mmCIF file of C-alpha atoms and ligand atoms in Angstrom:
data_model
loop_
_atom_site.group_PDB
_atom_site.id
_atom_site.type_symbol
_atom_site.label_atom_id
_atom_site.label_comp_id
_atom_site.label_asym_id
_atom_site.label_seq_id
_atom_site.Cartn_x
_atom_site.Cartn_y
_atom_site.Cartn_z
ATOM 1 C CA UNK A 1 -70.895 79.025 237.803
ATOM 2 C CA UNK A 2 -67.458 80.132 236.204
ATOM 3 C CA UNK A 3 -67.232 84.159 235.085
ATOM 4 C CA UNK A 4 -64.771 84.707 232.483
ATOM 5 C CA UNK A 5 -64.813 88.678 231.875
ATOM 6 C CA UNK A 6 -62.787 89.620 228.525
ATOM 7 C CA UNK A 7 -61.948 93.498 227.590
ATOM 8 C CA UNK A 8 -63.275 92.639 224.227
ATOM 9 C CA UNK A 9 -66.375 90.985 222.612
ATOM 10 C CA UNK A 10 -63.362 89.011 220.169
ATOM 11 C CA UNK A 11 -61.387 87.570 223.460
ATOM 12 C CA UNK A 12 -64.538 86.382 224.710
ATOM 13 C CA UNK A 13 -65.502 84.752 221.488
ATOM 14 C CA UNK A 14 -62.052 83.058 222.238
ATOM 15 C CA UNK A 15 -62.567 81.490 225.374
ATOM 16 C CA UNK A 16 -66.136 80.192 224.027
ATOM 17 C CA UNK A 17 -63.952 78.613 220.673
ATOM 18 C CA UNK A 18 -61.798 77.026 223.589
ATOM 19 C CA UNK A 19 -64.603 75.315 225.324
ATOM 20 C CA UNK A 20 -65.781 73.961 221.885
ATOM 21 C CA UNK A 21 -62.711 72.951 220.552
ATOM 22 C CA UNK A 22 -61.760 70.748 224.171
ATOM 23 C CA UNK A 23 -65.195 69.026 224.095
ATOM 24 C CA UNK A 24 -64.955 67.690 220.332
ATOM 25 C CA UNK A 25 -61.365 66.916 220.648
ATOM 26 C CA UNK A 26 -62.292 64.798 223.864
ATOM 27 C CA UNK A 27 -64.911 62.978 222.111
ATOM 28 C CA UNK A 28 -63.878 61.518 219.151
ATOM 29 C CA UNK A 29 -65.985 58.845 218.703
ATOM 30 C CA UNK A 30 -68.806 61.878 218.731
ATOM 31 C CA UNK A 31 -70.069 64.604 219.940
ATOM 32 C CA UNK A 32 -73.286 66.355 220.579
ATOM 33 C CA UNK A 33 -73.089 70.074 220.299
ATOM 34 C CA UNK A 34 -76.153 72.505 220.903
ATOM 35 C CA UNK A 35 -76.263 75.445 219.120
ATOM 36 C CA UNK A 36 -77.696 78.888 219.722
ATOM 37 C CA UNK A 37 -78.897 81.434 217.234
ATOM 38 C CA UNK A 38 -78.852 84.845 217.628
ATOM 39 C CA UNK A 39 -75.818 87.601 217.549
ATOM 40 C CA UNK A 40 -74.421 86.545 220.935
ATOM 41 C CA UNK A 41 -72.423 83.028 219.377
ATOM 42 C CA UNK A 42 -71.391 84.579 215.767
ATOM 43 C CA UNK A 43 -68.072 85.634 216.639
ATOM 44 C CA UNK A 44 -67.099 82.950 218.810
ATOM 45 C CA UNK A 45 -68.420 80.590 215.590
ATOM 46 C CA UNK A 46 -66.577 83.069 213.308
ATOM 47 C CA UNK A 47 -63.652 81.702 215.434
ATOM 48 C CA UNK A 48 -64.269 77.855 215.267
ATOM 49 C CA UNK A 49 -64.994 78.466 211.238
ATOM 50 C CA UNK A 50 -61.212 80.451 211.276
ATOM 51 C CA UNK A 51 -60.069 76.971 213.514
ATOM 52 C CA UNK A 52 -61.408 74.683 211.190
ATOM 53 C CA UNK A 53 -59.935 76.428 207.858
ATOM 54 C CA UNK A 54 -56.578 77.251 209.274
ATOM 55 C CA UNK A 55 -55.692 74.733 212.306
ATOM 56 C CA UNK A 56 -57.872 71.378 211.179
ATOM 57 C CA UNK A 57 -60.555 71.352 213.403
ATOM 58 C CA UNK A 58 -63.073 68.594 212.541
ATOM 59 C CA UNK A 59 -66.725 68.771 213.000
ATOM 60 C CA UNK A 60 -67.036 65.185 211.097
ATOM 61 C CA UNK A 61 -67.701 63.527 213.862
ATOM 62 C CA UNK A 62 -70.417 66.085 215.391
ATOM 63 C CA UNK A 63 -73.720 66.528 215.625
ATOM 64 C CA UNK A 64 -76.133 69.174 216.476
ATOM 65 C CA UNK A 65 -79.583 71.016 217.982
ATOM 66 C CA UNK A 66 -80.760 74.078 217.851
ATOM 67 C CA UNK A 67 -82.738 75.667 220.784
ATOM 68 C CA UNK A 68 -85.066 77.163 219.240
ATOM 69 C CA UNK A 69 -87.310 78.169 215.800
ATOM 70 C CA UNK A 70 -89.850 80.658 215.104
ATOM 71 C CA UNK A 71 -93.662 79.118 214.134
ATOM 72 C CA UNK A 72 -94.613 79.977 210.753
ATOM 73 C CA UNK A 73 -91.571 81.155 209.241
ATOM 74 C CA UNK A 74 -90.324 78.783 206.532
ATOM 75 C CA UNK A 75 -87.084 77.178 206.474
ATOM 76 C CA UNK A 76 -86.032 79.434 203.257
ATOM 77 C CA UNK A 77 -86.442 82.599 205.009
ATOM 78 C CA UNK A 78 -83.041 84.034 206.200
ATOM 79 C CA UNK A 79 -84.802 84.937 210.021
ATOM 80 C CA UNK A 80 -85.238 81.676 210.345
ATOM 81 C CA UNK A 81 -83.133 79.366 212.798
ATOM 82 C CA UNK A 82 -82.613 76.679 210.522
ATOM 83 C CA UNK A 83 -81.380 79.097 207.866
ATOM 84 C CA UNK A 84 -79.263 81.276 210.153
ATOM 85 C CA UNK A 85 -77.016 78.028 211.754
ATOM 86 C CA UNK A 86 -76.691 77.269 208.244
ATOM 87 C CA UNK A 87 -75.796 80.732 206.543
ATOM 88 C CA UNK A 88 -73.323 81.870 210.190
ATOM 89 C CA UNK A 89 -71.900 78.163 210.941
ATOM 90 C CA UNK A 90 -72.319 74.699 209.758
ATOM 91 C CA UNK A 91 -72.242 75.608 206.227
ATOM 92 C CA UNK A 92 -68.832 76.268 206.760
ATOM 93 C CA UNK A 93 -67.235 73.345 208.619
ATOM 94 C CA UNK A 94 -67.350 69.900 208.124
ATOM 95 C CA UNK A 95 -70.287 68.853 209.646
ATOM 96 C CA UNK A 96 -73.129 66.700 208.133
ATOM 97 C CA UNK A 97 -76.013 68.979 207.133
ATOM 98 C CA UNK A 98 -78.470 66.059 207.733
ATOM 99 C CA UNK A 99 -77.417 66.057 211.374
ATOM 100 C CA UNK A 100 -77.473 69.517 212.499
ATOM 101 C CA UNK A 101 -81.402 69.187 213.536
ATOM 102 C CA UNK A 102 -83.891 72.470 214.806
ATOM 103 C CA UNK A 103 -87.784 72.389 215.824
ATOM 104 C CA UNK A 104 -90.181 71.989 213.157
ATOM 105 C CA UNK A 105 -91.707 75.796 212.529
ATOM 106 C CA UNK A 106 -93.691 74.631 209.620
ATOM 107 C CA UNK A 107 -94.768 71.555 211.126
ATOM 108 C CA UNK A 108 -98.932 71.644 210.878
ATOM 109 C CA UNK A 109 -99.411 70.226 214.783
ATOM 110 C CA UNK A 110 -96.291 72.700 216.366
ATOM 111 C CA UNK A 111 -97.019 70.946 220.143
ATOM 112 C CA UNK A 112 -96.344 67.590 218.436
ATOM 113 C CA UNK A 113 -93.098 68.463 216.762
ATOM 114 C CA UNK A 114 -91.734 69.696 220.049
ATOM 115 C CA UNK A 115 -92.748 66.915 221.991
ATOM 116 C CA UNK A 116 -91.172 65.015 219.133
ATOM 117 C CA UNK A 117 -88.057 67.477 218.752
ATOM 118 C CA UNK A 118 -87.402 67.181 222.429
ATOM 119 C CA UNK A 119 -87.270 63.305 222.272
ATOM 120 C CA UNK A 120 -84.762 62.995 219.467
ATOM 121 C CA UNK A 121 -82.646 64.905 222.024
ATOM 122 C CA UNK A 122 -82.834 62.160 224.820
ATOM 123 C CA UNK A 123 -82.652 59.586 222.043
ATOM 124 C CA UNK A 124 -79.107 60.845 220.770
ATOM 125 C CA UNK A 125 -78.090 60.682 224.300
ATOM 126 C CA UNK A 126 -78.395 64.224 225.136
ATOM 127 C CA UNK A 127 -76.108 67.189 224.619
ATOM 128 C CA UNK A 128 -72.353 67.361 225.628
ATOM 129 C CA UNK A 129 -71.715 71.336 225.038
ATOM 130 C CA UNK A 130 -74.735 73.821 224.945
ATOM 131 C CA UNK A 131 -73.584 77.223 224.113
ATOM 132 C CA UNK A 132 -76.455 80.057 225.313
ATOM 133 C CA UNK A 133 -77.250 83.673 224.631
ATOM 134 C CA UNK A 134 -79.401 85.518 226.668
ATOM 135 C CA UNK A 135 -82.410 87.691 226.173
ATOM 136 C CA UNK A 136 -82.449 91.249 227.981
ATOM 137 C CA UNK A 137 -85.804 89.788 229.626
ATOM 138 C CA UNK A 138 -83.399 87.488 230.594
ATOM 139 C CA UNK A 139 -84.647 83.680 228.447
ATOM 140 C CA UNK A 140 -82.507 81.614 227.203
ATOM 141 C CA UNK A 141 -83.611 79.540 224.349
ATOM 142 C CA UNK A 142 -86.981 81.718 224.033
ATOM 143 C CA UNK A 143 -87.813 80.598 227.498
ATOM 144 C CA UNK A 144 -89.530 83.942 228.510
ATOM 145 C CA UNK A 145 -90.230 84.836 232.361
ATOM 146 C CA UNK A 146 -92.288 82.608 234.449
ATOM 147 C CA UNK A 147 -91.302 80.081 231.912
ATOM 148 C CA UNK A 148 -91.478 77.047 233.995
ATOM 149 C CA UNK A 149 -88.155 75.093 235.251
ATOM 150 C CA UNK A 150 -89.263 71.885 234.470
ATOM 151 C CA UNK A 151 -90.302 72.967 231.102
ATOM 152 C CA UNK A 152 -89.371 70.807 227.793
ATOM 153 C CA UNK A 153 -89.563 71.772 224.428
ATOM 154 C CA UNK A 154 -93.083 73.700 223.714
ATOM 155 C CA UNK A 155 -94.197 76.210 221.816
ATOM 156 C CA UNK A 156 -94.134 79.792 223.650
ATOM 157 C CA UNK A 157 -95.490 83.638 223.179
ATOM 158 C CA UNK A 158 -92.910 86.285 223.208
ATOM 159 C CA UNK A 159 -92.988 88.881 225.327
ATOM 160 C CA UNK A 160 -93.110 92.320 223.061
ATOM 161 C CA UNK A 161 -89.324 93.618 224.060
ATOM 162 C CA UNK A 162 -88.115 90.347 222.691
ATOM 163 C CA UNK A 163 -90.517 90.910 219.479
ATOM 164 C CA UNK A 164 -88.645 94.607 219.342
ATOM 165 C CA UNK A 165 -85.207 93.178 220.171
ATOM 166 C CA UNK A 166 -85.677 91.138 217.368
ATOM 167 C CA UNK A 167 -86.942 92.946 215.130
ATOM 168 C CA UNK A 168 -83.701 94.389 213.968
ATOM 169 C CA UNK A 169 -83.675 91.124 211.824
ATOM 170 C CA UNK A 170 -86.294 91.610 209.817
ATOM 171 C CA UNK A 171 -87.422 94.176 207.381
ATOM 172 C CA UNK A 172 -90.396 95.308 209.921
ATOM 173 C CA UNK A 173 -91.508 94.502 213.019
ATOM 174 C CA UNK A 174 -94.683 93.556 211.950
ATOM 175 C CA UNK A 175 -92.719 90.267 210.422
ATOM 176 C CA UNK A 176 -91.341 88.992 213.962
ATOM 177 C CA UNK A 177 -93.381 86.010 214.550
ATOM 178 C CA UNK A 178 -94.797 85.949 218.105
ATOM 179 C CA UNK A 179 -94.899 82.479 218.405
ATOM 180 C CA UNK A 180 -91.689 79.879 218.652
ATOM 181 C CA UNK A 181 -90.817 76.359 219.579
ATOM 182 C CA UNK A 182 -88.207 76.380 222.223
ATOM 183 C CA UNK A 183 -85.989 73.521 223.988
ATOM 184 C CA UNK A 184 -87.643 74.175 227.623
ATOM 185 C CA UNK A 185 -85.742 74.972 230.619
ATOM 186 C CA UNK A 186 -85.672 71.328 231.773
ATOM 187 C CA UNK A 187 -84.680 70.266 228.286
ATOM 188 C CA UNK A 188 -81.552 72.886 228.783
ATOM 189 C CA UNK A 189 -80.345 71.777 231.960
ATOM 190 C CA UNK A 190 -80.000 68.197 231.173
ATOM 191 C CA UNK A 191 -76.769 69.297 228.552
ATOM 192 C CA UNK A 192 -73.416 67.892 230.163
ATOM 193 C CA UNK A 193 -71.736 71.417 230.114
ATOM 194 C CA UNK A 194 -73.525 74.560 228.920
ATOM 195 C CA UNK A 195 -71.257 77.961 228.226
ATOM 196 C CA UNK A 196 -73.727 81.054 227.609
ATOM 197 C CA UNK A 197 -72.131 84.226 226.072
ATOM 198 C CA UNK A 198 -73.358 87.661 226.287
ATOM 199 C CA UNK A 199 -71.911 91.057 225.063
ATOM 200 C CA UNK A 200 -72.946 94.759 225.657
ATOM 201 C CA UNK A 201 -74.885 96.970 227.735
ATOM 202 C CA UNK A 202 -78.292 96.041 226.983
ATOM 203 C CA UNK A 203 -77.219 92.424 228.485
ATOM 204 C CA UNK A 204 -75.930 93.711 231.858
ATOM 205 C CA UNK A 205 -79.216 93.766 233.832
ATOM 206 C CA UNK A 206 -79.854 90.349 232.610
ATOM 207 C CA UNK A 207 -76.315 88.897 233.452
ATOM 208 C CA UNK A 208 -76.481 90.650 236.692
ATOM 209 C CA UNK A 209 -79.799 88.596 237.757
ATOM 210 C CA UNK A 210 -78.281 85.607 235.974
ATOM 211 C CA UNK A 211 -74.781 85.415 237.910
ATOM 212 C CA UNK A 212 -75.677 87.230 241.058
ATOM 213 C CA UNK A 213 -79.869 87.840 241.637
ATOM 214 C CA UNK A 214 -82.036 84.995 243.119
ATOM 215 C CA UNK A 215 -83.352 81.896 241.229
ATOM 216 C CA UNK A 216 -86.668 82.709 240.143
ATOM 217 C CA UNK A 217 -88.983 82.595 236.652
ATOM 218 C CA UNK A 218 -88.901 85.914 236.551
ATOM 219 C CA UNK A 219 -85.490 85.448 235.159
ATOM 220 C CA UNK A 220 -85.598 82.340 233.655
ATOM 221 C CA UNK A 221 -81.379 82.138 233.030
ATOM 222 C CA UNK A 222 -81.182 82.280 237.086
ATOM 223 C CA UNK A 223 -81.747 78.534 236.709
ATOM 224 C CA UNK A 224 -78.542 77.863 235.329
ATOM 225 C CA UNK A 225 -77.162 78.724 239.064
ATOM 226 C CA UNK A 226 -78.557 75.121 239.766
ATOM 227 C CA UNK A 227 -76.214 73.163 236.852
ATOM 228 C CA UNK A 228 -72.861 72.025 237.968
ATOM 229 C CA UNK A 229 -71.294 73.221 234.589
ATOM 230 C CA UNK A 230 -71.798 76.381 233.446
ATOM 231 C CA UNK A 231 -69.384 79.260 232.224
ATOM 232 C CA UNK A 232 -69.662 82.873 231.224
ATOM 233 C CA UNK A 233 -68.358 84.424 229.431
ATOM 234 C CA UNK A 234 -68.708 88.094 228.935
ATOM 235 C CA UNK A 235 -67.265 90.975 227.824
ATOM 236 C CA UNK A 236 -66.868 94.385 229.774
ATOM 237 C CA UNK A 237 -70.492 95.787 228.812
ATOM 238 C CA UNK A 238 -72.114 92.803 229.940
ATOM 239 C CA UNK A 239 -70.264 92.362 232.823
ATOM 240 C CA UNK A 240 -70.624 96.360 234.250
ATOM 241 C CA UNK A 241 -73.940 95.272 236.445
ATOM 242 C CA UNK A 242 -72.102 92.753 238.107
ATOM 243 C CA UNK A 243 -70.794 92.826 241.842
ATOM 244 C CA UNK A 244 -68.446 90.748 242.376
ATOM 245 C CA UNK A 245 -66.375 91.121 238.992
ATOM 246 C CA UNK A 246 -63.063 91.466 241.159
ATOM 247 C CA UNK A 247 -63.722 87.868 242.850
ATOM 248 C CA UNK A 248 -64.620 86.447 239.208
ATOM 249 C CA UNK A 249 -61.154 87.738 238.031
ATOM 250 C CA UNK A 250 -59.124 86.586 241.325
ATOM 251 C CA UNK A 251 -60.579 83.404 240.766
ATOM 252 C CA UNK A 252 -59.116 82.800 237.233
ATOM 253 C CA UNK A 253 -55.543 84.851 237.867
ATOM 254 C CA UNK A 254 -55.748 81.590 240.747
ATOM 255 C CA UNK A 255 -57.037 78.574 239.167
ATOM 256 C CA UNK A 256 -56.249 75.350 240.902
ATOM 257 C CA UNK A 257 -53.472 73.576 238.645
ATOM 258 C CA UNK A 258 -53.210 69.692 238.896
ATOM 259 C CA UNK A 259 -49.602 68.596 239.056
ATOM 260 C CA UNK A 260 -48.700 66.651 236.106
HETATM 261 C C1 GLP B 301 -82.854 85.180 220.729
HETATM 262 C C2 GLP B 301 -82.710 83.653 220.813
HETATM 263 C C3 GLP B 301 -81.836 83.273 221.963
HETATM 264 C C4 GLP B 301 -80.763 84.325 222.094
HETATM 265 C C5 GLP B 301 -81.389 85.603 222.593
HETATM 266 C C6 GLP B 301 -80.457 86.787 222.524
HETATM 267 O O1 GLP B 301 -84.020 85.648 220.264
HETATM 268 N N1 GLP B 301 -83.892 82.893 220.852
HETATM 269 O O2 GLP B 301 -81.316 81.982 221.765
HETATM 270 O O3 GLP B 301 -79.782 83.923 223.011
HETATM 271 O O4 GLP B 301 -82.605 85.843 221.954
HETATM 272 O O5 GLP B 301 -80.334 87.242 221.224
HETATM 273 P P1 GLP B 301 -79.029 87.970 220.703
HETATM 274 O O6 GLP B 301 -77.931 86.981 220.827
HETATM 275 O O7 GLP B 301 -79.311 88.299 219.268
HETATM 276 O O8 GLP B 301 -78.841 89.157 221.558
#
């Protein structure tokens, strides 16, 4: 696991814009980008709308999934996933709408349209970039403790301090729906390269168990320790829990440089 640590929420956003911006430009032929909702990515897409506007950066040849939906809520609603990539990201660069594809939350039989969801993955031949928030109970996706490693997409339960968390969203909480469709933590791990952001306080127990704690459910992001291609990239809040933050630093003041 790489751990970039950034004085500010907008040089973090940075570093995730880099990671995006190497893995479409090394895959021209196309690219398969997996997308996160939530606050956590906004600035860093904020940054790869700015790229595409002002420096040319193409998403023509992309496509993309989302993680995650909530059941019930229709795809007009502003809370919901499909709405928000649309309304914070793709509607703004030059990707093709009809390829930027989320779980089915209205779909009548939710277990089939995740089973269904989670195939189309493997049939596009599987993610190249996954960018990740995480959750203060520490999911990612909405892969909530003792979510299972080997899971694949599914429908899940929230746990009540994500259904708080997220209730800032919506008018009440009453409105959070309890039940979502999630990418499961098997269907996660099997991206190429995955880069997970978090900013703020309220993350740093979460990152702490993430980076530094033992692998267990109880923290479902600890998995992550097991993929041989993850970075993270935090700013100072998120980071304060951590113990090693010195190494993390030493280690990118001293990255290894190939001689050209
Ligand atoms: C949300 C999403 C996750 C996200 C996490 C953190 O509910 N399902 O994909 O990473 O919880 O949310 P936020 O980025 O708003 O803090």
């Amino acid at each position: 696991m790489e751990v970039i640590v950034r004085s500010t929420a907008e040089e973090a956003a940075a570093v995730v814009a880099d990671r995006f911006e190497q893995v479409i430009r090394s895959h021209p032929e196309g690219v398969t980008l997996g997308l996160a909702t939530g606050s956590s990515p906004v600035l860093a897409y904020r940054e790869l709308i700015r790229r595409h506007r002002e420096e040319g950066l193409s998403f023509a040849a992309a496509r993309a999934f989302l993680l995650d939906e909530y059941v019930g809520l229709p795809r007009t609603h502003e809370q919901s996933y499909y709405r928000f990539i649309r309304d914070n990201f793709t509607s703004q660069i030059d990707i093709d709408d009809a390829l930027v594809l989320s779980p089915d939350g209205e779909a009548t039989d939710p277990i089939a349209a995740a089973a269904r969801y989670d195939r189309s993955i493997v049939e596009a031949g599987g993610v190249d970039l996954q960018i990740l928030g995480i959750g203060a109970t520490g999911h990612i996706g909405f892969n909530e403790p003792t979510s299972s490693f080997s899971s694949r997409t599914r429908v899940k339960t929230l746990t009540e301090q994500t259904v708080t968390d997220n209730a800032r969203f919506f008018d009440s909480p009453d409105e959070v729906p309890i039940h979502v469709l999630t990418q499961g933590l098997g269907t996660i791990m099997e991206a190429r390269s995955i880069v997970l952001t978090a900013q703020g306080e309220h993350k740093a127990p979460a990152v702490a168990q993430m980076v530094e704690g033992p692998i267990s459910a109880r923290w479902p992001a600890t998995i992550l320790q097991m993929h041989p291609s993850v970075t993270v990239v935090l700013d100072e809040a998120a980071a304060s829990q951590l113990e090693l933050t010195d190494y993390y630093r030493y280690v990118q003041d001293n990255k290894v440089r190939l001689p050209h």
